[in-house]
């Protein structure tokens, strides 16, 4: 292996490690924000409650819609979502209290077996 190849591989390895640290710190900050929001005692969106319960943000975003389907919301608020370019859209976000969220978490299981196991662990911990 030439010196140039070894240098290129070390740079790639360091780049991968930096990306890993960035990803972990982003997840940690998102979890801390969610926990602070939930601890206020106010109704929160499902995604925030799932992240605060211990689910990663990508999985929480994936299952938030199905999780809240068929459940009566405790409140609602409007938020602005950025679309392509400079376009903005106002959407309604359903908010759930802790008791409503806990009841739904105890019953909801997705079809995906890995995700179902994660939700099972969250329900047991809650």
C-alpha atoms as a printed R data frame, in Angstrom:
    type eleno elety resid chain resno       x      y      z
1   ATOM     1    CA   UNK     A     1   0.000  0.000  0.000
2   ATOM     2    CA   UNK     A     2   1.461  3.328 -0.985
3   ATOM     3    CA   UNK     A     3   1.785  6.287  1.332
4   ATOM     4    CA   UNK     A     4  -0.758  8.228 -0.705
5   ATOM     5    CA   UNK     A     5  -3.366  5.461 -0.382
6   ATOM     6    CA   UNK     A     6  -2.808  5.190  3.358
7   ATOM     7    CA   UNK     A     7  -3.223  8.957  3.745
8   ATOM     8    CA   UNK     A     8  -6.460  8.881  1.731
9   ATOM     9    CA   UNK     A     9  -7.821  6.064  3.891
10  ATOM    10    CA   UNK     A    10  -6.943  7.895  7.128
11  ATOM    11    CA   UNK     A    11  -8.717 11.019  5.871
12  ATOM    12    CA   UNK     A    12 -11.800  8.980  4.966
13  ATOM    13    CA   UNK     A    13 -11.766  7.324  8.379
14  ATOM    14    CA   UNK     A    14 -11.514 10.689 10.189
15  ATOM    15    CA   UNK     A    15 -14.333 12.068  8.039
16  ATOM    16    CA   UNK     A    16 -16.511  9.093  9.021
17  ATOM    17    CA   UNK     A    17 -15.723  9.595 12.699
18  ATOM    18    CA   UNK     A    18 -16.574 13.317 12.512
19  ATOM    19    CA   UNK     A    19 -19.886 12.478 10.855
20  ATOM    20    CA   UNK     A    20 -20.644  9.950 13.593
21  ATOM    21    CA   UNK     A    21 -19.930 12.510 16.325
22  ATOM    22    CA   UNK     A    22 -22.128 15.093 14.545
23  ATOM    23    CA   UNK     A    23 -24.987 12.590 14.247
24  ATOM    24    CA   UNK     A    24 -24.771 11.530 17.905
25  ATOM    25    CA   UNK     A    25 -24.659 15.110 19.145
26  ATOM    26    CA   UNK     A    26 -27.655 16.014 16.976
27  ATOM    27    CA   UNK     A    27 -29.634 13.090 18.400
28  ATOM    28    CA   UNK     A    28 -28.630 13.995 21.954
29  ATOM    29    CA   UNK     A    29 -29.690 17.632 21.501
30  ATOM    30    CA   UNK     A    30 -33.014 16.574 19.965
31  ATOM    31    CA   UNK     A    31 -33.693 14.224 22.872
32  ATOM    32    CA   UNK     A    32 -32.831 16.900 25.443
33  ATOM    33    CA   UNK     A    33 -35.100 19.434 23.713
34  ATOM    34    CA   UNK     A    34 -37.940 16.916 23.647
35  ATOM    35    CA   UNK     A    35 -37.507 16.024 27.327
36  ATOM    36    CA   UNK     A    36 -37.541 19.710 28.299
37  ATOM    37    CA   UNK     A    37 -40.690 20.286 26.239
38  ATOM    38    CA   UNK     A    38 -42.475 17.279 27.749
39  ATOM    39    CA   UNK     A    39 -41.454 18.262 31.287
40  ATOM    40    CA   UNK     A    40 -43.380 21.534 30.957
41  ATOM    41    CA   UNK     A    41 -46.562 19.486 31.384
42  ATOM    42    CA   UNK     A    42 -48.190 21.058 28.336
43  ATOM    43    CA   UNK     A    43 -49.679 18.905 25.549
44  ATOM    44    CA   UNK     A    44 -47.012 18.091 22.941
45  ATOM    45    CA   UNK     A    45 -46.943 16.619 19.418
46  ATOM    46    CA   UNK     A    46 -46.537 12.847 19.144
47  ATOM    47    CA   UNK     A    47 -43.084 13.107 17.610
48  ATOM    48    CA   UNK     A    48 -41.805 15.156 20.553
49  ATOM    49    CA   UNK     A    49 -43.289 12.705 23.045
50  ATOM    50    CA   UNK     A    50 -41.806  9.702 21.213
51  ATOM    51    CA   UNK     A    51 -38.331 11.261 21.143
52  ATOM    52    CA   UNK     A    52 -38.600 12.152 24.831
53  ATOM    53    CA   UNK     A    53 -39.645  8.561 25.595
54  ATOM    54    CA   UNK     A    54 -36.413  7.280 24.046
55  ATOM    55    CA   UNK     A    55 -37.091  6.706 20.351
56  ATOM    56    CA   UNK     A    56 -34.672  8.162 17.810
57  ATOM    57    CA   UNK     A    57 -35.898 11.136 15.792
58  ATOM    58    CA   UNK     A    58 -36.044  9.357 12.424
59  ATOM    59    CA   UNK     A    59 -38.198  6.531 13.787
60  ATOM    60    CA   UNK     A    60 -40.390  8.995 15.688
61  ATOM    61    CA   UNK     A    61 -40.956 10.999 12.495
62  ATOM    62    CA   UNK     A    62 -41.742  7.808 10.585
63  ATOM    63    CA   UNK     A    63 -44.407  6.518 12.981
64  ATOM    64    CA   UNK     A    64 -45.883  9.771 14.366
65  ATOM    65    CA   UNK     A    65 -48.687  9.921 11.798
66  ATOM    66    CA   UNK     A    66 -49.814  6.335 12.269
67  ATOM    67    CA   UNK     A    67 -49.421  6.605 16.045
68  ATOM    68    CA   UNK     A    68 -51.791  9.564 16.285
69  ATOM    69    CA   UNK     A    69 -54.334  8.272 13.759
70  ATOM    70    CA   UNK     A    70 -57.689  7.552 15.348
71  ATOM    71    CA   UNK     A    71 -56.848  9.252 18.647
72  ATOM    72    CA   UNK     A    72 -58.699 12.370 19.798
73  ATOM    73    CA   UNK     A    73 -56.202 15.185 20.262
74  ATOM    74    CA   UNK     A    74 -56.125 17.182 23.491
75  ATOM    75    CA   UNK     A    75 -55.268 20.350 21.597
76  ATOM    76    CA   UNK     A    76 -53.908 21.745 18.374
77  ATOM    77    CA   UNK     A    77 -51.625 24.509 17.149
78  ATOM    78    CA   UNK     A    78 -50.643 25.868 13.790
79  ATOM    79    CA   UNK     A    79 -47.041 25.853 12.626
80  ATOM    80    CA   UNK     A    80 -45.412 27.121  9.464
81  ATOM    81    CA   UNK     A    81 -43.592 24.581  7.310
82  ATOM    82    CA   UNK     A    82 -41.068 25.630  4.688
83  ATOM    83    CA   UNK     A    83 -41.682 24.178  1.254
84  ATOM    84    CA   UNK     A    84 -39.495 24.460 -1.853
85  ATOM    85    CA   UNK     A    85 -38.028 27.858 -2.512
86  ATOM    86    CA   UNK     A    86 -39.465 30.527 -0.264
87  ATOM    87    CA   UNK     A    87 -42.937 29.058 -0.033
88  ATOM    88    CA   UNK     A    88 -44.401 28.501  3.424
89  ATOM    89    CA   UNK     A    89 -47.474 26.556  4.417
90  ATOM    90    CA   UNK     A    90 -49.410 26.666  7.671
91  ATOM    91    CA   UNK     A    91 -50.350 23.223  8.971
92  ATOM    92    CA   UNK     A    92 -52.300 22.055 12.016
93  ATOM    93    CA   UNK     A    93 -50.382 19.932 14.543
94  ATOM    94    CA   UNK     A    94 -52.322 17.794 17.027
95  ATOM    95    CA   UNK     A    95 -51.155 17.949 20.638
96  ATOM    96    CA   UNK     A    96 -51.486 15.156 23.190
97  ATOM    97    CA   UNK     A    97 -51.392 15.162 26.980
98  ATOM    98    CA   UNK     A    98 -49.289 12.646 28.896
99  ATOM    99    CA   UNK     A    99 -52.239 10.417 29.809
100 ATOM   100    CA   UNK     A   100 -53.518 10.241 26.215
101 ATOM   101    CA   UNK     A   101 -50.024  9.485 24.944
102 ATOM   102    CA   UNK     A   102 -49.443  6.750 27.544
103 ATOM   103    CA   UNK     A   103 -52.748  5.065 26.728
104 ATOM   104    CA   UNK     A   104 -51.964  5.045 23.006
105 ATOM   105    CA   UNK     A   105 -48.392  3.871 23.594
106 ATOM   106    CA   UNK     A   106 -49.699  0.887 25.549
107 ATOM   107    CA   UNK     A   107 -51.882 -0.195 22.611
108 ATOM   108    CA   UNK     A   108 -49.959  0.837 19.465
109 ATOM   109    CA   UNK     A   109 -47.731 -1.704 17.717
110 ATOM   110    CA   UNK     A   110 -46.552 -1.208 14.124
111 ATOM   111    CA   UNK     A   111 -46.420 -4.098 11.660
112 ATOM   112    CA   UNK     A   112 -42.634 -3.806 11.349
113 ATOM   113    CA   UNK     A   113 -41.296 -6.307 13.915
114 ATOM   114    CA   UNK     A   114 -38.203 -4.295 14.832
115 ATOM   115    CA   UNK     A   115 -40.238 -1.118 15.347
116 ATOM   116    CA   UNK     A   116 -42.888 -3.071 17.260
117 ATOM   117    CA   UNK     A   117 -40.187 -4.302 19.642
118 ATOM   118    CA   UNK     A   118 -39.000 -0.714 20.183
119 ATOM   119    CA   UNK     A   119 -42.537  0.445 20.947
120 ATOM   120    CA   UNK     A   120 -42.964 -2.520 23.301
121 ATOM   121    CA   UNK     A   121 -39.859 -1.446 25.246
122 ATOM   122    CA   UNK     A   122 -41.128  2.150 25.392
123 ATOM   123    CA   UNK     A   123 -44.503  1.002 26.725
124 ATOM   124    CA   UNK     A   124 -42.883 -1.131 29.420
125 ATOM   125    CA   UNK     A   125 -40.573  1.724 30.473
126 ATOM   126    CA   UNK     A   126 -43.422  4.249 30.654
